[in-house]
XYZ file of C-alpha atoms in Angstrom:
231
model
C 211.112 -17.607 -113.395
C 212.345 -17.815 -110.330
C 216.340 -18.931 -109.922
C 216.498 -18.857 -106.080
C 220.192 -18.641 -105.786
C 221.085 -22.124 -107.425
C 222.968 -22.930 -110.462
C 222.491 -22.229 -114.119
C 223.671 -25.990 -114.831
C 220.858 -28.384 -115.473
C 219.997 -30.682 -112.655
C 217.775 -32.909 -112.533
C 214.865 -34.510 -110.094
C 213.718 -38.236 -109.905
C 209.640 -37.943 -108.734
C 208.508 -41.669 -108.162
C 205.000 -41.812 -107.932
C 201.577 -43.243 -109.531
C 199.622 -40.121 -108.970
C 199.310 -38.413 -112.495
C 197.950 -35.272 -111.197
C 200.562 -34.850 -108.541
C 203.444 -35.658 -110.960
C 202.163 -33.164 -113.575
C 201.384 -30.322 -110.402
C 205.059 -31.097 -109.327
C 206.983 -30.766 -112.919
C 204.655 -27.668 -113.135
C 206.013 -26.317 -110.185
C 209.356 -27.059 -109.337
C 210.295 -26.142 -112.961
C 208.932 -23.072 -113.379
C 210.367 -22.327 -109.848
C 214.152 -23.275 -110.133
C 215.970 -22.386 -113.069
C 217.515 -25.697 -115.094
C 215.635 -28.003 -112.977
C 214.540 -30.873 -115.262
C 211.895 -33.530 -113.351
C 212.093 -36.960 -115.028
C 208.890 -38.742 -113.484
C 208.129 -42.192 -113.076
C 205.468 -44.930 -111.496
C 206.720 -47.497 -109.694
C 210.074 -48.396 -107.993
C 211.403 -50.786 -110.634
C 211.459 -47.858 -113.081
C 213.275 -45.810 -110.896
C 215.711 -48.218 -110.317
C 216.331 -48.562 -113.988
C 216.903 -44.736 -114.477
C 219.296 -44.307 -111.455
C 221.198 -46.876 -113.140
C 222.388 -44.026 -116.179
C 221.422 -41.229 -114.387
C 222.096 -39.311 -111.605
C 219.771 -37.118 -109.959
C 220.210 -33.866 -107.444
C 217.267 -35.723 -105.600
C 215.132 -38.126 -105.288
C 211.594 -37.328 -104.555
C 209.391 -40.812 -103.066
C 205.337 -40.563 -103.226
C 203.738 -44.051 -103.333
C 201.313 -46.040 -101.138
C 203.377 -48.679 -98.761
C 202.098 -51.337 -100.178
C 202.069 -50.416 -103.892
C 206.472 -49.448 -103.442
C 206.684 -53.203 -101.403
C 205.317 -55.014 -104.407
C 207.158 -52.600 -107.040
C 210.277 -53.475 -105.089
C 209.973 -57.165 -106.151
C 207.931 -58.007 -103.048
C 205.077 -61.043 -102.684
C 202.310 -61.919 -100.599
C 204.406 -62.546 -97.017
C 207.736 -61.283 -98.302
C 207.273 -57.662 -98.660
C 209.724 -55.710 -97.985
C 209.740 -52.955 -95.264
C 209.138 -49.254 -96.617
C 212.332 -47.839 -95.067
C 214.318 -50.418 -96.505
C 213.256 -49.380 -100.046
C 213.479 -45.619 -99.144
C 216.989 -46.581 -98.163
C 217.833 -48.488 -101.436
C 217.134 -44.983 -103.009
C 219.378 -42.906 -100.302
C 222.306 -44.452 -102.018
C 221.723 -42.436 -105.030
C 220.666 -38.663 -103.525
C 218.846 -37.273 -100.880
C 215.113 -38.702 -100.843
C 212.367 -36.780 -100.003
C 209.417 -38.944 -98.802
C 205.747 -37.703 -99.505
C 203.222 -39.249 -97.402
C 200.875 -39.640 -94.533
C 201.837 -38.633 -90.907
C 201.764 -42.010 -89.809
C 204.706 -42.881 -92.087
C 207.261 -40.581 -91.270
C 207.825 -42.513 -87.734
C 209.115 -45.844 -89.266
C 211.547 -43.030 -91.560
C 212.992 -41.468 -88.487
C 216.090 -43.080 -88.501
C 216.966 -42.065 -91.889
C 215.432 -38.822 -91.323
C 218.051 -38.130 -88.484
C 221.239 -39.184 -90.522
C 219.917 -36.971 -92.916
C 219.832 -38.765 -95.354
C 215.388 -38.365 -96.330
C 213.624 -35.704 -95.767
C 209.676 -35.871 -95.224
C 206.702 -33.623 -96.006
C 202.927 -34.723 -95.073
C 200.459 -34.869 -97.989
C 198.808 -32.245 -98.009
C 196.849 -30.619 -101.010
C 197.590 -26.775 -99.767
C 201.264 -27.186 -98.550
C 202.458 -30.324 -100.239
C 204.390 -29.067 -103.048
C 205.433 -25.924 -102.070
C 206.899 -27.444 -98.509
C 208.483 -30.151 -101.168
C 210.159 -27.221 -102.995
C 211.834 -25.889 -99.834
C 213.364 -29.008 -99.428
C 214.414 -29.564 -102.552
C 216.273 -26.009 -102.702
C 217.570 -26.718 -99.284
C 219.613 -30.067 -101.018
C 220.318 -28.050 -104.128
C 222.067 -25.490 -102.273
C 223.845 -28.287 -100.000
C 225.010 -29.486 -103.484
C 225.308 -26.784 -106.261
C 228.905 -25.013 -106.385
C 228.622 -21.310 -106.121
C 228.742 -19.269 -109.598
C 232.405 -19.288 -110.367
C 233.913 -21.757 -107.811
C 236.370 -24.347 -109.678
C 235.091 -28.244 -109.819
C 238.206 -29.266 -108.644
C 237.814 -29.956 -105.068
C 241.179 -28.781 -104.363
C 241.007 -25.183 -106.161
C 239.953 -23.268 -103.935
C 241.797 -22.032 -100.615
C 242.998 -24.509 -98.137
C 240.821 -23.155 -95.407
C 237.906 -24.456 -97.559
C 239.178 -28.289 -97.451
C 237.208 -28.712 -94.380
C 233.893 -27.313 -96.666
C 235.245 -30.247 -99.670
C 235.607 -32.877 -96.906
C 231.589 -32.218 -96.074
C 230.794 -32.210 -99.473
C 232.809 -35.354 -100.917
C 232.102 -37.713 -97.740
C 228.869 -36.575 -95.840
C 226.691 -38.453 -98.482
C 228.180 -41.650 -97.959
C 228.513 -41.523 -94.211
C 225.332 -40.435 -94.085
C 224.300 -43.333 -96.029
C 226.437 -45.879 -93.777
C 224.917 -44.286 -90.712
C 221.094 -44.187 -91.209
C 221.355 -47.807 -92.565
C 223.519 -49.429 -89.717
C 221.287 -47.710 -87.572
C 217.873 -48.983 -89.473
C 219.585 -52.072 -89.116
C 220.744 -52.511 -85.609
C 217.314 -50.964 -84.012
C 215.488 -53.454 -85.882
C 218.031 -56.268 -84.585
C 217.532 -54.827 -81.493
C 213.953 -55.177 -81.274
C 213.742 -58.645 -82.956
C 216.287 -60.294 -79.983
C 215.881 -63.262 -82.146
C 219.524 -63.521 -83.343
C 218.616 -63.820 -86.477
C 219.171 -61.122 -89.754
C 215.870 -58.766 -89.701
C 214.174 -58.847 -92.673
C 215.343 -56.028 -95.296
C 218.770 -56.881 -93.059
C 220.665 -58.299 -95.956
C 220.160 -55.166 -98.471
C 220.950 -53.153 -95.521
C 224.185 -54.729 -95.497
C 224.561 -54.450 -98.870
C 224.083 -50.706 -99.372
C 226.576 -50.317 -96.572
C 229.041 -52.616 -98.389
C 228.378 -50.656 -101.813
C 229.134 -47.221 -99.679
C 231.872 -48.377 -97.908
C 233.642 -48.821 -101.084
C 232.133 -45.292 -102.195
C 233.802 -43.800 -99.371
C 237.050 -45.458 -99.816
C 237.389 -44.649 -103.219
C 236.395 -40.841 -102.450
C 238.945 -40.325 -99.815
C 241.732 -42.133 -102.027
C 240.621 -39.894 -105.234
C 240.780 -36.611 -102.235
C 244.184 -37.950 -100.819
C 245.594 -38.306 -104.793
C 244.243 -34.403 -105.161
C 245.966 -33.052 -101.899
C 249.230 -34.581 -102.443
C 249.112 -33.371 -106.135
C 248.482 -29.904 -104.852
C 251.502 -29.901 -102.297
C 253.661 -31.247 -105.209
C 252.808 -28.679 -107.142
C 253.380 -26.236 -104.315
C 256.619 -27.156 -103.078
């Protein structure tokens, strides 16, 4: 078994997706590749949504039909909502790696540029491995290194700038790719009116606002703790 540099701590992935073989290929695979890795898998959105509300996941990996995730998602006929808006819902959580055909990846690109999804093409050869790259990529973004302190401020103060990256680039990346989903689609509309998928937009930014406040109040507390100390 294969540890690839990450963590002896079990993490865990979220794989949303009604393919049965592709679930059991991908619990076959990432597992026996990374070392810990647990894959919880589920078939539709509203499940996932019910696990992400006790657990918390390393990342979140997204393979469903457009259609099948609007309708999941609470949707009905003339109301759907738009994929990227659900893919976004989930960004608030972990990364998101979306599975799926070429064709989809354009309407991700905004939240593919914050950084906040990733995407890999279905494809039966390269699917799953090129899904495992990614998913060690995060890890690695994510995982502290073998004997590094989980107190953010243990460490050296040259490394505050690596702690800042770490505690605030999820949220920001959050806030980013959906203000930016949000104001392209505004943009293109010209209607003056709230896109649809605006308002949950709005709300996820809301919900990481207050993320981000919180984290740089808990980091401020930490600092001036440390100095105390110091002094």
């Amino acid at each position: 078994m294969s540890n690839n540099g990450n963590s002896n701590t079990e993490q865990s992935i979220l794989l949303v997706s009604d393919d049965a073989a592709l679930c059991a290929a991908a619990r076959r695979e990432f597992e026996s590749r990374i070392a810990g890795l647990r894959v919880a898998a589920v078939s539709n959105v509203d499940a996932a949504r019910r696990i992400l509300k006790d657990e918390a996941p390393a990342v979140i990996v997204f393979e469903l039909e457009e259609t099948s995730a609007a309708a999941d998602a609470g949707g009905t006929q003339g109301s759907m909502p738009r994929f990227d808006a659900i893919v976004s819902s989930f960004t608030v959580h972990a990364p998101v790696v979306v599975i799926g055909s070429a064709e989809r990846r354009k309407g991700l690109s905004a939240l593919i540029a914050s950084g906040a999804a990733d995407f890999v093409a279905r494809d039966e050869e390269r699917c799953l491995p090129e899904t495992l790259d990614v998913i060690q990529r995060r890890l690695r973004q994510t995982t502290p290194v073998a004997g590094e302190s989980s107190e953010p401020f243990a460490a050296s103060e040259e490394d505050f700038g690596e702690v800042l990256r770490h505690e605030l680039n999820n949220p920001l990346t959050g806030i980013l790719g959906n203000a930016e989903l949000l104001l392209a689609e505004i943009r293109r509309r010209d209607d003056g009116q709230l896109p649809e998928g605006g308002r949950q937009r709005v709300e996820t930014i809301a919900v990481l606002a207050v993320r981000l406040r919180e984290t740089v109040r808990r980091l401020s507390l930490e600092w001036e703790a440390r100095q105390a100390k110091e002094r």
